[in-house]
């Protein structure tokens, strides 16, 4: 696969995120009601306008969320993608009509791309699990005994999933110093990111009906960048015995663009070799991870961003399809709009870890930003931004940035 | 408070669940579209019909869920309750009109009373936490160190919350015997109930804005019976380090009737004495538990039900208002339709424990049913039913049964 050339000039930049090969889906507004769009070069394309002009089938693009379109299923997704490819490729005879539905990307407001039905976060990066386990239990007992058999996950909070650009308030909560008699209550002091990919479920399953890994892969509509903000001090005190709760509940940021499985098809890669055989219901049936370069930048208030880590989605031990098949295995019904966080994506080297907890090794080895400031964890005013793209031959599939700025904690309690 | 007499004769039975004092809310159908109703004696009263007849304010009772009505807030809830009390009390001059909207309760179908936004399950029964902790870690380490400070909770799965009467398929999943080298995959062998009350959130909070305990109490619309079905063998293998997931995801049953806070007002009781002082943000500001008698019956396929436990909601260590205040403390946004499970309600005696895990002490001391059959855990064909009521002077506030029959596991994997 090489670059598909477009009559939209900016879509032909080999380092640009949004060529015709990509065509991610999102929701935008420019004064009026939010509606569905795709990105092409430095423009967004109003899909509802194309629908009204008869250039696309009626697909629910007037809605302020992609859920209606996702419900229509893989055939509809492929059909719309094929039509958009025709409309935007060099030589299209509809360029004049389509131009009317283009808006400068810099001038529009992007919204949460879909209504999040439920949010589940996994723990499927082995290096991350090993790092965190080493810090808490030592390297011999780092991986829990179930880790190589189960894509470990827990239910997160959907109500606080927000789109890139939304400020995030520093959470407050209970923490307890190891030597203190009793816990205290106040602003989080160890605020962190988790660099993840989010898989967006586009088709439902039935209650009581497990699904195969292949079916799970078919049900996934696409992928977003995802930052699972984490309050490490709240987490350490609350998480036994039932898992993270308020430490993760205050916010999860996702990118504005859902990159479709179709756009990512050329970048499929296999999961790493299995250290223990998987049970048949979650065995790999083909390459279901993707080669996606990821990085995170950190910028102090008013300062320039510094890249603090670089890694790749292919580092995961379990694919989203395996996670989804496991999620439904008990008979749990999955719905359109369910969001599955991959788990923190850490590479093998220290500069490829996906959280500050790992990058600063529990806060003991601060990172230095380009201006000379150091950080163990996130300070008020800092902006954290996730970046991601798949690198093709002469083109890129970009995800659009996933950014969030931390604002001071509320006064309370 | 004594019985408010009704012109609906069956509502005056001192042992009946649904006198005028109660007026719980639910959703029913009788051939047509599901719509909102209340219960009075052995009837359901079609609230949409009353709305159409101009006897109640327009409140969204045409909807197949109570969410629209709940969104209208405490003043609207009180107003509708006052009007219904007038319409149904002895001496009402509207009896003839209202009669047209009554249907035999036995002949209608009850539906899930509200759209569950998100479901959170707590762990706020001290006896239950102590029992389970004792089985897993011994009596000295039974309670986790955070337990007396935090209303421990975790996010559950909203997509599989079902109304009483819905069959529940035995889940399948990964389990591992302590002496096995690797896990296996198959039907759950230690299927259990958890006897809980569910608090229904009727008003939202804002992201980034913690709420006080008093505000949390105002936000609660009412309470339902809740059975948090649990696959103990799946749970034991999967729950470290991030908490229960598939062991709880396959089904949660709730009763068909949301009993309002107003109906329960005369039954408010305080939480037990604090063994350690609570942090201010979750301190009790008044009695926020309720004196509600609870029991569970178990019936084998085609057999008679046997009562296997009796307890009371007042056994909880934390109230729902405290749980809700803690839930929002980090800045987590709460929504209309959020459902909070109390945690398993176990009394101090063995015959007052709220799960089979405790009643049979890990399966080692089976319970004997009236017909002579014994049970360590639930078998296919068994029906488990939760019962609950608050006992007033000459009247009861009933919750309606919360029943579920277990059907065989799907063939899979």
mmCIF file with all atom_site columns, C-alpha atoms in Angstrom, chain A residues 308-309 347-353 358-361 365:
data_model
loop_
_atom_site.group_PDB
_atom_site.id
_atom_site.type_symbol
_atom_site.label_atom_id
_atom_site.label_alt_id
_atom_site.label_comp_id
_atom_site.label_asym_id
_atom_site.label_entity_id
_atom_site.label_seq_id
_atom_site.pdbx_PDB_ins_code
_atom_site.Cartn_x
_atom_site.Cartn_y
_atom_site.Cartn_z
_atom_site.occupancy
_atom_site.B_iso_or_equiv
_atom_site.pdbx_formal_charge
_atom_site.auth_seq_id
_atom_site.auth_comp_id
_atom_site.auth_asym_id
_atom_site.auth_atom_id
_atom_site.pdbx_PDB_model_num
ATOM 1  C CA . UNK A 1 308 ? 9.304  11.878 27.660 1.00 0.00 ? 308 UNK A CA 1
ATOM 2  C CA . UNK A 1 309 ? 8.739  8.450  26.100 1.00 0.00 ? 309 UNK A CA 1
ATOM 3  C CA . UNK A 1 347 ? 8.591  -0.902 25.742 1.00 0.00 ? 347 UNK A CA 1
ATOM 4  C CA . UNK A 1 348 ? 11.621 -2.779 27.091 1.00 0.00 ? 348 UNK A CA 1
ATOM 5  C CA . UNK A 1 349 ? 13.855 0.294  27.611 1.00 0.00 ? 349 UNK A CA 1
ATOM 6  C CA . UNK A 1 350 ? 13.532 2.923  30.281 1.00 0.00 ? 350 UNK A CA 1
ATOM 7  C CA . UNK A 1 351 ? 12.820 5.668  27.723 1.00 0.00 ? 351 UNK A CA 1
ATOM 8  C CA . UNK A 1 352 ? 9.930  3.612  26.319 1.00 0.00 ? 352 UNK A CA 1
ATOM 9  C CA . UNK A 1 353 ? 7.883  3.234  29.500 1.00 0.00 ? 353 UNK A CA 1
ATOM 10 C CA . UNK A 1 358 ? 7.789  3.696  35.520 1.00 0.00 ? 358 UNK A CA 1
ATOM 11 C CA . UNK A 1 359 ? 9.796  6.514  33.844 1.00 0.00 ? 359 UNK A CA 1
ATOM 12 C CA . UNK A 1 360 ? 10.746 7.976  37.240 1.00 0.00 ? 360 UNK A CA 1
ATOM 13 C CA . UNK A 1 361 ? 10.778 4.564  38.946 1.00 0.00 ? 361 UNK A CA 1
ATOM 14 C CA . UNK A 1 365 ? 14.441 9.302  39.315 1.00 0.00 ? 365 UNK A CA 1
#
